[in-house]
């Protein structure tokens, strides 16, 4: 059973920073891509940033230059450093990993439970 636990969300003023963390537990044979997504009220879930196993990154245009994604394979963790936060960044942030569980011959997506980020003065 693979589980993801997120942390680091909260309330921050515009222009502030937050760092989200997501750690995977369980029997993982191999980690592939990892990423962060977000969903604002009344909107569809959207991609924020992804990082491949070779550490190639991809960002939504709206966060380029402000957010940075990183990973620590030894800790089975992915991080999202968010700087210069804006009110429109307010959303529930979800982490996702693509992984092979031990004993499985195929990869699948695993999602975290989400962490609230609110940017407001």
JSON list of C-alpha atoms in Angstrom, two decimals:
[
{"chain": "A", "resi": 1, "resn": "UNK", "atom": "CA", "xyz": [0.00, 0.00, 0.00]},
{"chain": "A", "resi": 2, "resn": "UNK", "atom": "CA", "xyz": [1.50, 3.31, -1.11]},
{"chain": "A", "resi": 3, "resn": "UNK", "atom": "CA", "xyz": [0.44, 6.46, 0.71]},
{"chain": "A", "resi": 4, "resn": "UNK", "atom": "CA", "xyz": [1.37, 10.11, 0.28]},
{"chain": "A", "resi": 5, "resn": "UNK", "atom": "CA", "xyz": [1.39, 12.60, 3.13]},
{"chain": "A", "resi": 6, "resn": "UNK", "atom": "CA", "xyz": [1.52, 16.30, 2.36]},
{"chain": "A", "resi": 7, "resn": "UNK", "atom": "CA", "xyz": [2.45, 19.16, 4.65]},
{"chain": "A", "resi": 8, "resn": "UNK", "atom": "CA", "xyz": [3.37, 22.83, 4.57]},
{"chain": "A", "resi": 9, "resn": "UNK", "atom": "CA", "xyz": [0.14, 24.50, 3.54]},
{"chain": "A", "resi": 10, "resn": "UNK", "atom": "CA", "xyz": [-1.36, 27.43, 5.37]},
{"chain": "A", "resi": 11, "resn": "UNK", "atom": "CA", "xyz": [-2.30, 31.10, 5.29]},
{"chain": "A", "resi": 12, "resn": "UNK", "atom": "CA", "xyz": [0.21, 33.58, 3.90]},
{"chain": "A", "resi": 13, "resn": "UNK", "atom": "CA", "xyz": [0.10, 37.20, 2.86]},
{"chain": "A", "resi": 14, "resn": "UNK", "atom": "CA", "xyz": [0.57, 38.21, -0.78]},
{"chain": "A", "resi": 15, "resn": "UNK", "atom": "CA", "xyz": [4.24, 38.26, -1.64]},
{"chain": "A", "resi": 16, "resn": "UNK", "atom": "CA", "xyz": [5.02, 35.64, 0.96]},
{"chain": "A", "resi": 17, "resn": "UNK", "atom": "CA", "xyz": [6.47, 32.15, 0.64]},
{"chain": "A", "resi": 18, "resn": "UNK", "atom": "CA", "xyz": [5.52, 28.61, 1.53]},
{"chain": "A", "resi": 19, "resn": "UNK", "atom": "CA", "xyz": [7.22, 25.25, 1.05]},
{"chain": "A", "resi": 20, "resn": "UNK", "atom": "CA", "xyz": [5.07, 22.20, 0.47]},
{"chain": "A", "resi": 21, "resn": "UNK", "atom": "CA", "xyz": [6.36, 18.70, 1.16]},
{"chain": "A", "resi": 22, "resn": "UNK", "atom": "CA", "xyz": [5.01, 15.33, 0.11]},
{"chain": "A", "resi": 23, "resn": "UNK", "atom": "CA", "xyz": [6.47, 12.06, 1.37]},
{"chain": "A", "resi": 24, "resn": "UNK", "atom": "CA", "xyz": [5.57, 8.62, 0.11]},
{"chain": "A", "resi": 25, "resn": "UNK", "atom": "CA", "xyz": [5.44, 5.55, 2.30]},
{"chain": "A", "resi": 26, "resn": "UNK", "atom": "CA", "xyz": [4.94, 1.88, 1.51]},
{"chain": "A", "resi": 27, "resn": "UNK", "atom": "CA", "xyz": [6.67, -0.58, -0.74]},
{"chain": "A", "resi": 28, "resn": "UNK", "atom": "CA", "xyz": [7.81, 1.36, -3.77]},
{"chain": "A", "resi": 29, "resn": "UNK", "atom": "CA", "xyz": [10.06, -0.41, -6.23]},
{"chain": "A", "resi": 30, "resn": "UNK", "atom": "CA", "xyz": [10.66, 2.58, -8.48]},
{"chain": "A", "resi": 31, "resn": "UNK", "atom": "CA", "xyz": [9.66, 6.24, -8.52]},
{"chain": "A", "resi": 32, "resn": "UNK", "atom": "CA", "xyz": [9.06, 7.89, -11.87]},
{"chain": "A", "resi": 33, "resn": "UNK", "atom": "CA", "xyz": [7.58, 11.35, -12.34]},
{"chain": "A", "resi": 34, "resn": "UNK", "atom": "CA", "xyz": [6.42, 13.41, -9.38]},
{"chain": "A", "resi": 35, "resn": "UNK", "atom": "CA", "xyz": [4.34, 16.55, -9.41]},
{"chain": "A", "resi": 36, "resn": "UNK", "atom": "CA", "xyz": [2.06, 19.09, -7.83]},
{"chain": "A", "resi": 37, "resn": "UNK", "atom": "CA", "xyz": [-1.45, 20.01, -8.92]},
{"chain": "A", "resi": 38, "resn": "UNK", "atom": "CA", "xyz": [-3.97, 22.44, -7.50]},
{"chain": "A", "resi": 39, "resn": "UNK", "atom": "CA", "xyz": [-7.69, 22.99, -7.47]},
{"chain": "A", "resi": 40, "resn": "UNK", "atom": "CA", "xyz": [-9.31, 26.30, -6.66]},
{"chain": "A", "resi": 41, "resn": "UNK", "atom": "CA", "xyz": [-13.01, 26.54, -5.69]},
{"chain": "A", "resi": 42, "resn": "UNK", "atom": "CA", "xyz": [-15.24, 26.13, -8.72]},
{"chain": "A", "resi": 43, "resn": "UNK", "atom": "CA", "xyz": [-12.32, 25.26, -10.99]},
{"chain": "A", "resi": 44, "resn": "UNK", "atom": "CA", "xyz": [-10.83, 22.10, -12.41]},
{"chain": "A", "resi": 45, "resn": "UNK", "atom": "CA", "xyz": [-7.66, 20.59, -11.03]},
{"chain": "A", "resi": 46, "resn": "UNK", "atom": "CA", "xyz": [-4.65, 21.94, -12.89]},
{"chain": "A", "resi": 47, "resn": "UNK", "atom": "CA", "xyz": [-0.99, 21.08, -13.20]},
{"chain": "A", "resi": 48, "resn": "UNK", "atom": "CA", "xyz": [1.40, 23.28, -11.25]},
{"chain": "A", "resi": 49, "resn": "UNK", "atom": "CA", "xyz": [4.77, 21.60, -11.73]},
{"chain": "A", "resi": 50, "resn": "UNK", "atom": "CA", "xyz": [6.28, 18.22, -12.52]},
{"chain": "A", "resi": 51, "resn": "UNK", "atom": "CA", "xyz": [9.73, 16.67, -12.20]},
{"chain": "A", "resi": 52, "resn": "UNK", "atom": "CA", "xyz": [10.89, 13.52, -13.94]},
{"chain": "A", "resi": 53, "resn": "UNK", "atom": "CA", "xyz": [13.18, 10.82, -12.59]},
{"chain": "A", "resi": 54, "resn": "UNK", "atom": "CA", "xyz": [16.00, 12.61, -14.44]},
{"chain": "A", "resi": 55, "resn": "UNK", "atom": "CA", "xyz": [15.00, 15.86, -12.70]},
{"chain": "A", "resi": 56, "resn": "UNK", "atom": "CA", "xyz": [13.66, 17.54, -15.80]},
{"chain": "A", "resi": 57, "resn": "UNK", "atom": "CA", "xyz": [11.06, 20.06, -14.69]},
{"chain": "A", "resi": 58, "resn": "UNK", "atom": "CA", "xyz": [7.93, 21.57, -16.18]},
{"chain": "A", "resi": 59, "resn": "UNK", "atom": "CA", "xyz": [5.85, 24.46, -14.84]},
{"chain": "A", "resi": 60, "resn": "UNK", "atom": "CA", "xyz": [2.51, 26.05, -15.52]},
{"chain": "A", "resi": 61, "resn": "UNK", "atom": "CA", "xyz": [3.00, 29.46, -17.11]},
{"chain": "A", "resi": 62, "resn": "UNK", "atom": "CA", "xyz": [1.26, 31.10, -14.16]},
{"chain": "A", "resi": 63, "resn": "UNK", "atom": "CA", "xyz": [3.94, 29.95, -11.69]},
{"chain": "A", "resi": 64, "resn": "UNK", "atom": "CA", "xyz": [7.12, 30.10, -13.78]},
{"chain": "A", "resi": 65, "resn": "UNK", "atom": "CA", "xyz": [9.82, 32.10, -12.05]},
{"chain": "A", "resi": 66, "resn": "UNK", "atom": "CA", "xyz": [8.01, 31.95, -8.70]},
{"chain": "A", "resi": 67, "resn": "UNK", "atom": "CA", "xyz": [7.72, 28.25, -7.86]},
{"chain": "A", "resi": 68, "resn": "UNK", "atom": "CA", "xyz": [10.41, 25.57, -7.80]},
{"chain": "A", "resi": 69, "resn": "UNK", "atom": "CA", "xyz": [9.87, 21.82, -7.65]},
{"chain": "A", "resi": 70, "resn": "UNK", "atom": "CA", "xyz": [12.48, 19.40, -6.33]},
{"chain": "A", "resi": 71, "resn": "UNK", "atom": "CA", "xyz": [12.72, 15.80, -5.23]},
{"chain": "A", "resi": 72, "resn": "UNK", "atom": "CA", "xyz": [14.66, 13.59, -2.87]},
{"chain": "A", "resi": 73, "resn": "UNK", "atom": "CA", "xyz": [14.56, 10.00, -4.07]},
{"chain": "A", "resi": 74, "resn": "UNK", "atom": "CA", "xyz": [16.14, 8.61, -0.91]},
{"chain": "A", "resi": 75, "resn": "UNK", "atom": "CA", "xyz": [13.30, 10.10, 1.13]},
{"chain": "A", "resi": 76, "resn": "UNK", "atom": "CA", "xyz": [10.69, 9.36, -1.56]},
{"chain": "A", "resi": 77, "resn": "UNK", "atom": "CA", "xyz": [9.71, 13.01, -1.32]},
{"chain": "A", "resi": 78, "resn": "UNK", "atom": "CA", "xyz": [8.80, 15.89, -3.57]},
{"chain": "A", "resi": 79, "resn": "UNK", "atom": "CA", "xyz": [8.80, 19.55, -2.62]},
{"chain": "A", "resi": 80, "resn": "UNK", "atom": "CA", "xyz": [7.32, 22.76, -3.95]},
{"chain": "A", "resi": 81, "resn": "UNK", "atom": "CA", "xyz": [8.92, 26.05, -2.97]},
{"chain": "A", "resi": 82, "resn": "UNK", "atom": "CA", "xyz": [6.43, 28.83, -3.61]},
{"chain": "A", "resi": 83, "resn": "UNK", "atom": "CA", "xyz": [7.62, 32.43, -3.60]},
{"chain": "A", "resi": 84, "resn": "UNK", "atom": "CA", "xyz": [5.95, 35.74, -4.43]},
{"chain": "A", "resi": 85, "resn": "UNK", "atom": "CA", "xyz": [2.57, 34.20, -3.73]},
{"chain": "A", "resi": 86, "resn": "UNK", "atom": "CA", "xyz": [-0.54, 35.84, -5.15]},
{"chain": "A", "resi": 87, "resn": "UNK", "atom": "CA", "xyz": [-4.19, 35.59, -4.10]},
{"chain": "A", "resi": 88, "resn": "UNK", "atom": "CA", "xyz": [-4.87, 33.63, -7.29]},
{"chain": "A", "resi": 89, "resn": "UNK", "atom": "CA", "xyz": [-2.54, 30.90, -6.01]},
{"chain": "A", "resi": 90, "resn": "UNK", "atom": "CA", "xyz": [-5.15, 30.08, -3.36]},
{"chain": "A", "resi": 91, "resn": "UNK", "atom": "CA", "xyz": [-6.18, 26.45, -3.82]},
{"chain": "A", "resi": 92, "resn": "UNK", "atom": "CA", "xyz": [-5.90, 22.95, -2.46]},
{"chain": "A", "resi": 93, "resn": "UNK", "atom": "CA", "xyz": [-2.54, 21.58, -3.56]},
{"chain": "A", "resi": 94, "resn": "UNK", "atom": "CA", "xyz": [-2.16, 17.88, -4.32]},
{"chain": "A", "resi": 95, "resn": "UNK", "atom": "CA", "xyz": [0.99, 15.90, -4.91]},
{"chain": "A", "resi": 96, "resn": "UNK", "atom": "CA", "xyz": [1.07, 13.02, -7.35]},
{"chain": "A", "resi": 97, "resn": "UNK", "atom": "CA", "xyz": [3.68, 10.36, -7.98]},
{"chain": "A", "resi": 98, "resn": "UNK", "atom": "CA", "xyz": [3.98, 7.79, -10.71]},
{"chain": "A", "resi": 99, "resn": "UNK", "atom": "CA", "xyz": [5.49, 4.67, -9.19]},
{"chain": "A", "resi": 100, "resn": "UNK", "atom": "CA", "xyz": [5.93, 0.94, -9.42]},
{"chain": "A", "resi": 101, "resn": "UNK", "atom": "CA", "xyz": [4.83, -0.71, -6.21]},
{"chain": "A", "resi": 102, "resn": "UNK", "atom": "CA", "xyz": [6.93, -3.67, -5.11]},
{"chain": "A", "resi": 103, "resn": "UNK", "atom": "CA", "xyz": [5.82, -6.79, -6.93]},
{"chain": "A", "resi": 104, "resn": "UNK", "atom": "CA", "xyz": [3.96, -4.86, -9.63]},
{"chain": "A", "resi": 105, "resn": "UNK", "atom": "CA", "xyz": [4.92, -4.91, -13.31]},
{"chain": "A", "resi": 106, "resn": "UNK", "atom": "CA", "xyz": [3.19, -1.65, -14.13]},
{"chain": "A", "resi": 107, "resn": "UNK", "atom": "CA", "xyz": [3.26, 1.87, -12.77]},
{"chain": "A", "resi": 108, "resn": "UNK", "atom": "CA", "xyz": [0.29, 3.82, -11.51]},
{"chain": "A", "resi": 109, "resn": "UNK", "atom": "CA", "xyz": [-0.59, 7.24, -10.17]},
{"chain": "A", "resi": 110, "resn": "UNK", "atom": "CA", "xyz": [-0.79, 7.89, -6.47]},
{"chain": "A", "resi": 111, "resn": "UNK", "atom": "CA", "xyz": [-2.33, 11.07, -5.05]},
{"chain": "A", "resi": 112, "resn": "UNK", "atom": "CA", "xyz": [-1.96, 12.86, -1.75]},
{"chain": "A", "resi": 113, "resn": "UNK", "atom": "CA", "xyz": [-4.93, 14.05, 0.29]},
{"chain": "A", "resi": 114, "resn": "UNK", "atom": "CA", "xyz": [-4.31, 17.72, -0.48]},
{"chain": "A", "resi": 115, "resn": "UNK", "atom": "CA", "xyz": [-3.16, 20.68, 1.57]},
{"chain": "A", "resi": 116, "resn": "UNK", "atom": "CA", "xyz": [-4.83, 24.09, 1.63]},
{"chain": "A", "resi": 117, "resn": "UNK", "atom": "CA", "xyz": [-2.88, 27.15, 0.58]},
{"chain": "A", "resi": 118, "resn": "UNK", "atom": "CA", "xyz": [-4.56, 30.50, 1.17]},
{"chain": "A", "resi": 119, "resn": "UNK", "atom": "CA", "xyz": [-2.98, 33.76, 0.05]},
{"chain": "A", "resi": 120, "resn": "UNK", "atom": "CA", "xyz": [-4.73, 36.72, 1.60]},
{"chain": "A", "resi": 121, "resn": "UNK", "atom": "CA", "xyz": [-4.03, 39.92, 3.46]}
]
